[in-house]
Coordinates of C-alpha atoms and ligand atoms in Angstrom, one line a residue:
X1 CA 11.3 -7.8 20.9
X2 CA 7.6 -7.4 21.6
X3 CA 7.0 -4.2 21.8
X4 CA 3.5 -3.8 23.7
X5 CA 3.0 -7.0 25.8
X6 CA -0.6 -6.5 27.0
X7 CA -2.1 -6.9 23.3
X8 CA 0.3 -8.6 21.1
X9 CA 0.2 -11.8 23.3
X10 CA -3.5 -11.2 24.3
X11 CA -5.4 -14.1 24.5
X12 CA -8.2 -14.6 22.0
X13 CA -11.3 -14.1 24.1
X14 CA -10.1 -11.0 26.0
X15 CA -9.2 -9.9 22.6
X16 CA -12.7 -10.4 21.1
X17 CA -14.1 -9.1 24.1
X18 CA -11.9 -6.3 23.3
X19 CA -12.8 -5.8 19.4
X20 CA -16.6 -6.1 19.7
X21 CA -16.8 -3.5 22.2
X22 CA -14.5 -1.5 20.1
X23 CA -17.0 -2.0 17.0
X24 CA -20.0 -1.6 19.0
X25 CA -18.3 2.0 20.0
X26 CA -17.1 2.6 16.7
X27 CA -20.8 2.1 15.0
X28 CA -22.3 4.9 17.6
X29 CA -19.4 7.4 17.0
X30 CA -19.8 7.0 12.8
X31 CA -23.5 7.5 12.8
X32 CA -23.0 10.2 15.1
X33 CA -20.2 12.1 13.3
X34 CA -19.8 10.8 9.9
X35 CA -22.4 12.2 7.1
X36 CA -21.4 9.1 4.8
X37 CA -21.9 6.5 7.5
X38 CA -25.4 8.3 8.3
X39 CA -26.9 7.6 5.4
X40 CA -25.2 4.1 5.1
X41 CA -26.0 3.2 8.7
X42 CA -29.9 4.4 8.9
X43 CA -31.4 1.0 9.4
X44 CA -28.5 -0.5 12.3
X45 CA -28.2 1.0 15.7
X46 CA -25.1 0.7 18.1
X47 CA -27.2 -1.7 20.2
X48 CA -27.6 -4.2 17.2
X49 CA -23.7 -4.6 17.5
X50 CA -23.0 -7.4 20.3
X51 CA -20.0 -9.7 19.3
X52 CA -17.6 -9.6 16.3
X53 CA -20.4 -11.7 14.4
X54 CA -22.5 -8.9 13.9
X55 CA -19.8 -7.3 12.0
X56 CA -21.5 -9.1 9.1
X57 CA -24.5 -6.6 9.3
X58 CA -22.3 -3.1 8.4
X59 CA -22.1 -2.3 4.5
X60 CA -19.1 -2.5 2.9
X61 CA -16.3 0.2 2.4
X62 CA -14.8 1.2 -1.0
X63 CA -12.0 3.2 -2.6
X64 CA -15.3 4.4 -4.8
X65 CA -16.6 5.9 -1.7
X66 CA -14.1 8.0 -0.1
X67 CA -13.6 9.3 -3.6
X68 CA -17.5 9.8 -4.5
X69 CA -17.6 11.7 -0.7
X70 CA -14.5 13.8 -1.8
X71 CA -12.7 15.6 -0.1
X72 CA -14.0 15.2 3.3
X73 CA -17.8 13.3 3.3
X74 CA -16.6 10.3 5.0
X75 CA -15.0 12.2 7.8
X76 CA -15.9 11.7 11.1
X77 CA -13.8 14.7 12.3
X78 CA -14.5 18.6 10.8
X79 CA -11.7 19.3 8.7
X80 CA -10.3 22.3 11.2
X81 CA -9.6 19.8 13.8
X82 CA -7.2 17.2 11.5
X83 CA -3.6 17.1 12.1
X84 CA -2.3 15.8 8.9
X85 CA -3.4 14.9 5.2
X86 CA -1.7 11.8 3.1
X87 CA -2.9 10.6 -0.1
X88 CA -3.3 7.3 -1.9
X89 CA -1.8 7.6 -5.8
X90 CA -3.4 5.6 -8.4
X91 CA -6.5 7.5 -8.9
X92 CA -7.3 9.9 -12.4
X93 CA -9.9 12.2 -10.6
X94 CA -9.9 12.8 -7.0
X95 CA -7.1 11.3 -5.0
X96 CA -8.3 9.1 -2.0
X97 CA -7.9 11.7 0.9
X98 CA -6.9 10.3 4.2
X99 CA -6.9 12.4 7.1
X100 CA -5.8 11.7 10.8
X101 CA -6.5 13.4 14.2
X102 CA -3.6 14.0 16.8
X103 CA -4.7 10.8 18.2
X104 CA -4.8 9.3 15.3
X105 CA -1.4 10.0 14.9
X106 CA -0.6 8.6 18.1
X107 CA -2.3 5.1 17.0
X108 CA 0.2 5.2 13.7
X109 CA 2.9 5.8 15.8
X110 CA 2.2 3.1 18.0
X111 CA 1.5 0.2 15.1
X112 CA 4.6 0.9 13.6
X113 CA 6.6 0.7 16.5
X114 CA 4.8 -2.5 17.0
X115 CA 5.1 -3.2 14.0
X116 CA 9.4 -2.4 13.5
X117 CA 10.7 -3.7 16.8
X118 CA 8.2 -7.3 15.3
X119 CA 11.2 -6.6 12.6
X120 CA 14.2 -6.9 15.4
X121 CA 14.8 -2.7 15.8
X122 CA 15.5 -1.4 18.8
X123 CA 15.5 1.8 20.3
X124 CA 19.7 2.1 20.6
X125 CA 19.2 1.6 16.3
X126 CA 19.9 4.6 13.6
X127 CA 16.8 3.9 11.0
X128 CA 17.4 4.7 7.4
X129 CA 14.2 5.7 5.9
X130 CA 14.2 5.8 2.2
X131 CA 10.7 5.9 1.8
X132 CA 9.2 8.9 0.3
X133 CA 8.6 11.7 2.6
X134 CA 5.2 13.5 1.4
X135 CA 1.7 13.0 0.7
X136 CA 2.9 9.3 0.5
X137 CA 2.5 7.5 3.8
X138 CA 6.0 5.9 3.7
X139 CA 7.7 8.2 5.0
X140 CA 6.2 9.6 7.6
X141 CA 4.8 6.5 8.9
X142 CA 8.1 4.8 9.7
X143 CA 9.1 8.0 11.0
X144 CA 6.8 8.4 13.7
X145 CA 7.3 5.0 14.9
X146 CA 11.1 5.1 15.1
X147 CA 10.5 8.5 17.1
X148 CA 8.3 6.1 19.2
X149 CA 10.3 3.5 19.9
X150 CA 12.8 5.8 20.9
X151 CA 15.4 4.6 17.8
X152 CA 17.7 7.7 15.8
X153 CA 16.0 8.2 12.3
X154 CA 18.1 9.1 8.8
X155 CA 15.1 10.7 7.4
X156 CA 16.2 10.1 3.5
X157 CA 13.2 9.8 1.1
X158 CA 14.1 7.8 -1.7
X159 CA 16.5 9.4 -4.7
X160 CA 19.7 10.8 -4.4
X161 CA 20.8 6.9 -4.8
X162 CA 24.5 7.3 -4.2
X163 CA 24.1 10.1 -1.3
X164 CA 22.5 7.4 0.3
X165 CA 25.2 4.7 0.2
X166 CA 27.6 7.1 1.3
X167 CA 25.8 8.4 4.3
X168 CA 25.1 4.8 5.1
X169 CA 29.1 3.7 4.8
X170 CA 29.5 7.0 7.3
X171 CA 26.6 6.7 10.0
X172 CA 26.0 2.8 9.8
X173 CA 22.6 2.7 10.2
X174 CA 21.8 -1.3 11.0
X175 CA 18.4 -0.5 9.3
X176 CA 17.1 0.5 6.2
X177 CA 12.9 0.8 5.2
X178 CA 12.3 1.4 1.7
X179 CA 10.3 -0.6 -1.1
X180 CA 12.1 -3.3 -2.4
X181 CA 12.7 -2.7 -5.9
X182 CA 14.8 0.6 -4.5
X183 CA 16.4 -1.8 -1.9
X184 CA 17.8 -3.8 -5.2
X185 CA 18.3 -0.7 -7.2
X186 CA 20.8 0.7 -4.4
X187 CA 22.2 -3.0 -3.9
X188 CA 23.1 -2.6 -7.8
X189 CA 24.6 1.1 -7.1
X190 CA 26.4 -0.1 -4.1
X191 CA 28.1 -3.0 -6.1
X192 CA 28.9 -0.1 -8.9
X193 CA 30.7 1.9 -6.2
X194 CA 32.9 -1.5 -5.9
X195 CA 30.9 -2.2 -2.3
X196 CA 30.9 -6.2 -1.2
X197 CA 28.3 -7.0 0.7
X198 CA 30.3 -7.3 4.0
X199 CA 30.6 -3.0 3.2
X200 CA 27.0 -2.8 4.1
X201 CA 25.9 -1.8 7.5
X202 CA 22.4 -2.1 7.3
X203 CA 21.8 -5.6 8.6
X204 CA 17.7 -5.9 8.8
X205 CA 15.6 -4.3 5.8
X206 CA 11.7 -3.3 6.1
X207 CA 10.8 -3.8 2.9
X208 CA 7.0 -3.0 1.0
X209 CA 4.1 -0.7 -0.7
X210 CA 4.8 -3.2 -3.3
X211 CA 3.9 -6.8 -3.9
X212 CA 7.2 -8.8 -4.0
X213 CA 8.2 -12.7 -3.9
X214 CA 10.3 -14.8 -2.0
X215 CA 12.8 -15.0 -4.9
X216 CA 12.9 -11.1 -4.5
X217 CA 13.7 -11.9 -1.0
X218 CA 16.5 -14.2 -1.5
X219 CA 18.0 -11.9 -4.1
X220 CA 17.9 -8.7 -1.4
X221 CA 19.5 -10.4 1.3
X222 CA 22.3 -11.6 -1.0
X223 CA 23.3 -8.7 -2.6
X224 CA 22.8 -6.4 0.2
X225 CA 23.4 -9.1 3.3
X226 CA 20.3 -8.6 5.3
X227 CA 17.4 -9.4 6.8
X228 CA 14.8 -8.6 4.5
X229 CA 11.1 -8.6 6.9
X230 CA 7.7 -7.5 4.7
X231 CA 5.6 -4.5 6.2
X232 CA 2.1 -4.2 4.1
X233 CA -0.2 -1.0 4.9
X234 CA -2.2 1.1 3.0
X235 CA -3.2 4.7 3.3
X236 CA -7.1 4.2 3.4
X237 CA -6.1 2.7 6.7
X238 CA -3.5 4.0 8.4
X239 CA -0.3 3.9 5.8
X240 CA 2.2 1.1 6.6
X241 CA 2.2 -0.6 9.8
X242 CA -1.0 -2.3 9.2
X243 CA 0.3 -5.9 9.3
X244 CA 4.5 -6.8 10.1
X245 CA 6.4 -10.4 9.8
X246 CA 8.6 -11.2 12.7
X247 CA 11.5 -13.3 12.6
X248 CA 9.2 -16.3 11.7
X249 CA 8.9 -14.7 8.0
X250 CA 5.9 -16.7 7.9
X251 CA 3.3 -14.6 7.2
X252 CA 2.6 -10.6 8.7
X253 CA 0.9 -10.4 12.4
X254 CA -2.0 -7.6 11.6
X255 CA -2.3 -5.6 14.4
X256 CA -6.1 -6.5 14.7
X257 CA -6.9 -5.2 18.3
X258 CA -7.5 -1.7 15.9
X259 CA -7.5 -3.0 12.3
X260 CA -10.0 -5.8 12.6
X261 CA -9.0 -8.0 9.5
X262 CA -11.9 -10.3 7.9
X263 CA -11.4 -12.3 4.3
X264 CA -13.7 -12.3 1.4
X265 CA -14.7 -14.0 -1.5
X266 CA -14.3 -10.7 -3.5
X267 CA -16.8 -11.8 -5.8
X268 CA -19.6 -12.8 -3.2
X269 CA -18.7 -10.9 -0.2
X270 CA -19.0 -14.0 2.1
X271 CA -16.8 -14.6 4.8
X272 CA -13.8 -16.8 3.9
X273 CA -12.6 -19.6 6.6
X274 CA -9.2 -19.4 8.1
X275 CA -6.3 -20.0 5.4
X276 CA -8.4 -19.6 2.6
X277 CA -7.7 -16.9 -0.3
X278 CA -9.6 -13.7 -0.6
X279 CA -9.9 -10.3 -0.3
X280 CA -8.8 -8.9 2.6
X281 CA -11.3 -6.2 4.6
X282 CA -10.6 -4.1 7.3
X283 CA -12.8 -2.2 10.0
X284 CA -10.4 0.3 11.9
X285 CA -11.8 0.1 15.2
X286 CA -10.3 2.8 17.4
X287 CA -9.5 5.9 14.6
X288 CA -11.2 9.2 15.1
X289 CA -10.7 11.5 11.9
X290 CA -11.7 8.6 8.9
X291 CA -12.6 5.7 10.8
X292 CA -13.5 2.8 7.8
X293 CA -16.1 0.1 8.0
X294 CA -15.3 -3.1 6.8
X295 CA -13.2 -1.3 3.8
X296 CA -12.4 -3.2 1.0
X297 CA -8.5 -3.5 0.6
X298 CA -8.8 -5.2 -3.2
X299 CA -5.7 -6.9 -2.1
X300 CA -5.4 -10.8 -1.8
X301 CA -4.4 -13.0 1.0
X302 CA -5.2 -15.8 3.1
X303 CA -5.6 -15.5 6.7
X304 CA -4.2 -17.7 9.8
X305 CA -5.0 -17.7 13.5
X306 CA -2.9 -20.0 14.1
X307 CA 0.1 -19.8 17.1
X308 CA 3.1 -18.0 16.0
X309 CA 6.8 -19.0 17.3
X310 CA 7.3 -16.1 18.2
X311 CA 4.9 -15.9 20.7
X312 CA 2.4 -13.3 19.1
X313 CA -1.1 -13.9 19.3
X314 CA -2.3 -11.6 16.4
X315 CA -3.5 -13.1 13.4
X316 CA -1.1 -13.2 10.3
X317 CA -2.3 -12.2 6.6
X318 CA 0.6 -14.2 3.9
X319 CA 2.4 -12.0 1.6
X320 CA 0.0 -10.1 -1.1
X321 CA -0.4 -12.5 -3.8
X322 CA -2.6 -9.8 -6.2
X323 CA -5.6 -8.0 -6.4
X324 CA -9.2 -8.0 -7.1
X325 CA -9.4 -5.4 -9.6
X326 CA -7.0 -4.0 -12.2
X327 CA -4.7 -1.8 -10.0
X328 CA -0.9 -2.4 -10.6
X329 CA 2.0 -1.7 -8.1
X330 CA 4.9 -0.7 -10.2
X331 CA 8.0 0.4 -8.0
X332 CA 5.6 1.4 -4.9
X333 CA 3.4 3.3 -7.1
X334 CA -0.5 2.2 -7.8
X335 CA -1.8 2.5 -11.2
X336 CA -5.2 2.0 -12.6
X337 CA -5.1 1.3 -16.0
X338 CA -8.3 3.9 -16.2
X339 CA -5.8 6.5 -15.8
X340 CA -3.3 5.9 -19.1
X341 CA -6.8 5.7 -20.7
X342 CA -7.7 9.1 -19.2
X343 CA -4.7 10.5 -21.2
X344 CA -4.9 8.8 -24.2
X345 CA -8.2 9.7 -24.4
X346 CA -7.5 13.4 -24.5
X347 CA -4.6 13.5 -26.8
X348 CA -6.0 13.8 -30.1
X349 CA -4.3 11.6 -32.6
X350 CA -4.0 8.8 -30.3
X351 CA -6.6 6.2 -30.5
X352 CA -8.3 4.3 -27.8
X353 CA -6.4 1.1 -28.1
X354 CA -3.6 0.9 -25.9
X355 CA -1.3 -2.4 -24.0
X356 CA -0.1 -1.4 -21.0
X357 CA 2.9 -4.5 -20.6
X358 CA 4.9 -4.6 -17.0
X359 CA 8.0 -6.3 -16.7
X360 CA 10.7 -6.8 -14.1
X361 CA 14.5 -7.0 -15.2
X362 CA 16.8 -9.0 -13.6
X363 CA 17.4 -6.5 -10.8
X364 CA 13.8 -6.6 -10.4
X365 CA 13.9 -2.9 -11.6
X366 CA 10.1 -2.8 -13.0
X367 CA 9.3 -1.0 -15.8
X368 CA 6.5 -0.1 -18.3
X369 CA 5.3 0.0 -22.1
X370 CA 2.3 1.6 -23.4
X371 CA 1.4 0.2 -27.0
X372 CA -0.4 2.8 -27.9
X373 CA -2.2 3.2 -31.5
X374 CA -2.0 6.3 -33.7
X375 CA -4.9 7.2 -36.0
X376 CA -5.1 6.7 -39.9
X377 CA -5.0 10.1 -40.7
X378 CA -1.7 11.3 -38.3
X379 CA 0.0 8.1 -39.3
X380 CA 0.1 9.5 -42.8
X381 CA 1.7 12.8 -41.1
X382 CA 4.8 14.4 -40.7
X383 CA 7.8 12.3 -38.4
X384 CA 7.7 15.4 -36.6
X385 CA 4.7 15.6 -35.6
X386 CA 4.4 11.4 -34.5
X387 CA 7.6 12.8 -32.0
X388 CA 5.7 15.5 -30.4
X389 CA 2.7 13.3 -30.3
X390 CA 5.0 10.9 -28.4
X391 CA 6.7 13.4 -26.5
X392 CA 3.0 15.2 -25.0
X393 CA 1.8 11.7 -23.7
X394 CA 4.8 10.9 -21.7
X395 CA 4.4 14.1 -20.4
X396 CA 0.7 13.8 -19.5
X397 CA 1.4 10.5 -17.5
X398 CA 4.4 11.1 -16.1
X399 CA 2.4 13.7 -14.3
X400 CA -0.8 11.5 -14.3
X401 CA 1.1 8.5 -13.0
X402 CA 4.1 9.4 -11.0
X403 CA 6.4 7.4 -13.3
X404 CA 7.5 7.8 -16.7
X405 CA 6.5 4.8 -18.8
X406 CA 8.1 3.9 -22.2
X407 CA 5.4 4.6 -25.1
X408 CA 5.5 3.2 -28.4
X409 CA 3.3 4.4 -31.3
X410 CA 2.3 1.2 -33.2
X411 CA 0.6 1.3 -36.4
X412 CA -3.1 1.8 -36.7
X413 CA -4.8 -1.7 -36.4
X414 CA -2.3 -3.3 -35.1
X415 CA -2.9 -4.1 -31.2
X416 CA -5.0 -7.6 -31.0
X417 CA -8.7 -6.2 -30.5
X418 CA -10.7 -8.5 -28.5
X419 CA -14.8 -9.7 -28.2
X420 CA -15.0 -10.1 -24.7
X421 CA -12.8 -7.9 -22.1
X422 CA -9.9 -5.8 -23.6
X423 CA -6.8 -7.5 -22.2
X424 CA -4.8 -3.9 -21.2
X425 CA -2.6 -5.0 -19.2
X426 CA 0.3 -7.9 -19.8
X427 CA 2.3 -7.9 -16.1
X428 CA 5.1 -10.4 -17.1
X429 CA 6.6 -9.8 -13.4
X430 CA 5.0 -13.4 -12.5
X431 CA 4.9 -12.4 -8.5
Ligands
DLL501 O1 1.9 1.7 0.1 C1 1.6 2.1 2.5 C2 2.9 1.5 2.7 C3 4.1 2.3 2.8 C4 3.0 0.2 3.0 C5 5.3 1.7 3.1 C6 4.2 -0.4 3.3 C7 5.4 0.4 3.4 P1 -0.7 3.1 -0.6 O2 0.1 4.0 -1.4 O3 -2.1 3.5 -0.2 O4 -0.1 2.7 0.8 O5 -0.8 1.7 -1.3 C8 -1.4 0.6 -0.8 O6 0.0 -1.0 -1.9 O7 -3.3 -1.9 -1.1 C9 -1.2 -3.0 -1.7 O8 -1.8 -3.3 -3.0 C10 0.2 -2.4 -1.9 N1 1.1 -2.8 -0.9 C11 1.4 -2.2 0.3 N2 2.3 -2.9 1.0 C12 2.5 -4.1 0.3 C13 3.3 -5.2 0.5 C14 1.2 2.1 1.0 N3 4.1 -5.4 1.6 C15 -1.3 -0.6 -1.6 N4 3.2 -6.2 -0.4 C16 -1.9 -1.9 -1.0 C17 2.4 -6.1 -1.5 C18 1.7 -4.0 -0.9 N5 1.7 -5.0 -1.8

């Protein structure tokens, strides 16, 4: 089902029409409201802005800068007037702060109805939503748009594994939106509770906040007999319901009349062609609290403007395929490598060389190892003391990180040291 008919099949010129009026608006309001964009904006004016080309003229947007203009310097909106506050994990300082007007809410709201009934929901459907409820966008954002779409929600979070199958064998929801390492890790627990797939009432499954492949896919909708559709968001932006695949599964529409989507060579900045790889960039055209300019999503794609089959004229980004920098998805969580350093540095007996190695299992249940080196002189110490060495690090980054990795203390000179760039980080996951 299409959900909103008078811009999901618009055609192209009334949609650029559309968008560079948006952007010329958007450009006046910024200036006007944001004491970032002031600065950034001194030497453009509204009326430079005439056609989506000129896009090409604004700066670029970066995770640096919302956290450099912490908490609220990038605002367009005074802090007494937002609605809510989400956060982006992955960050060892301050966390990326995103914050969204009533309105604003309204927009999310409406992209992810968009975006779930572009996944086959519809209103008369019970929505079981095991994304986490909380500062993380998950949660909330496929919350508002079943509300929207006028569908029943199950309002879960993710944990409480077996709760969750039982409820489901109770209330038959027919959907279920989580990431999809917990879709396989409940497919595993439902198959442990001596469930066949044909005991499963959830027949579609919105599935991301995490890169996965098409073997991931298959695997899902075996064990748990769905339809597994991808749903790619991030918080900087709006949270999920920034790009949707239909039933095509051939790439996710982006809902570009208010996320206008451009692709980069990340190392250049210059515009990519259609269907080539790069960096995908996003100017939100319509949002009132952080509105971004052209911000730069470090995540990879290629683009297409190509007709759908399913009659949607929005462009469609294929599934993530990695990133431009050195931040890792591990179960729906993002981690910067700087931020195991962060620790490491401050626990004294640990030295600074460190392997941080990802791997999937054969449930896809990721998981990771920290190599971590001790120092000559606490090497020659006390068992004891190497335990509660041990034992105060995985405490630090569970906190840090949101996920309790495995840590090893290796011998002192043992990792491989390297001339060039430290290799940190092994990800065997092969996505
Ligand atoms: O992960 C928002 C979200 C929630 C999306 C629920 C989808 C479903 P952040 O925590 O800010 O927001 O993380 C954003 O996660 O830049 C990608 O690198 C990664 N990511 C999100 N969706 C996908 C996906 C949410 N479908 C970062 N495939 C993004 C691959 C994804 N990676």
């Amino acid at each position: 089902m299409i959900y909103n008919k008078t811009v999901e099949i618009i055609d192209k010129a009334r949609l650029e029409d559309l968008q560079s009026k948006r952007l010329k608006r958007l450009v006046a309001y910024v200036k006007n409201n944001s004491p970032y964009y002031q600065k950034q904006l001194a030497h453009i004016q509204a009326d430079d802005i005439n056609s989506m080309k000129d896009i090409s003229k604004l700066p670029f947007t970066t995770k640096e800068d919302l956290r450099n203009n912490y908490p609220y310097g990038i605002f367009s909106m005074p802090h007494e007037k937002i609605s809510e506050i989400h956060m982006s994990s992955g960050t060892a300082g301050n966390p990326t702060l995103v914050g969204y007007s009533r309105k604003d809410l309204m927009l999310w709201a409406e992209v992810m109805s968009r975006s779930l009934a572009c996944a086959g929901v519809h209103s008369s459907d019970m929505i079981q939503v095991a994304f986490g409820y909380g500062s993380f966008t998950g949660g909330f954002g496929v919350h508002y748009g079943a509300l929207k779409l006028g569908a029943t929600v199950l309002p879960m979070s993710s944990g409480q594994t077996r709760r969750q199958i039982t409820l489901m064998q109770s209330l038959k929801p027919r959907i279920l939106a989580c990431t999809p390492s917990y879709a396989l890790y409940m497919a595993e627990e439902a198959a442990s509770m001596g469930l066949k797939p044909s005991d499963i009432s959830w027949e579609i499954g919105i599935f991301g906040a995490e890169p996965w492949s098409e073997g991931m896919r298959t695997e899902i909708e075996k064990r748990l007999g769905v339809k597994a559709v991808d749903i790619y968001g991030l918080s900087e932006i709006i949270g999920p319901g920034v790009s949707m695949e239909c039933d095509e599964k051939n790439g996710m529409h982006i809902w570009s009349d208010v996320f206008y989507p451009e692709v980069i060579n990340p190392d250049t900045g210059e515009v990519l062609p259609d269907k080539e790889k790069g960096e995908l960039v996003i100017t939100t055209l319509t949002k009132q609290a952080i509105p971004l300019l052209r911000y730069r999503t470090r995540d990879i794609v290629s683009m297409t403007n190509e007709k759908c089959a399913c009659g949607r004229t929005m462009p469609r980004i294929s599934k993530i395929s990695g990133r431009s920098d050195d931040m890792l998805v591990v179960r729906g969580i993002n981690i910067f490598p700087s931020q195991i350093e962060h620790v490491l540095l401050n626990a004294a007996g640990a030295a600074p060389h460190y392997q941080i190695i990802v791997n999937r299992n054969s449930i896809y249940q990721d998981s990771i190892d920290i190599l971590v080196e001790i120092e000559e002189q606490m090497f020659s110490d006390q068992m004891k003391e190497m335990e509660q060495l041990e034992a105060k690090i995985v405490k630090e980054m569970t906190a840090v990180l949101n996920i309790t990795p495995k840590l090893k203390l290796v011998s002192p000179k043992t990792l491989p040291r390297s001339e060039g760039k430290a290799v940190r980080v092994i990800d065997n996951r092969k996505i």
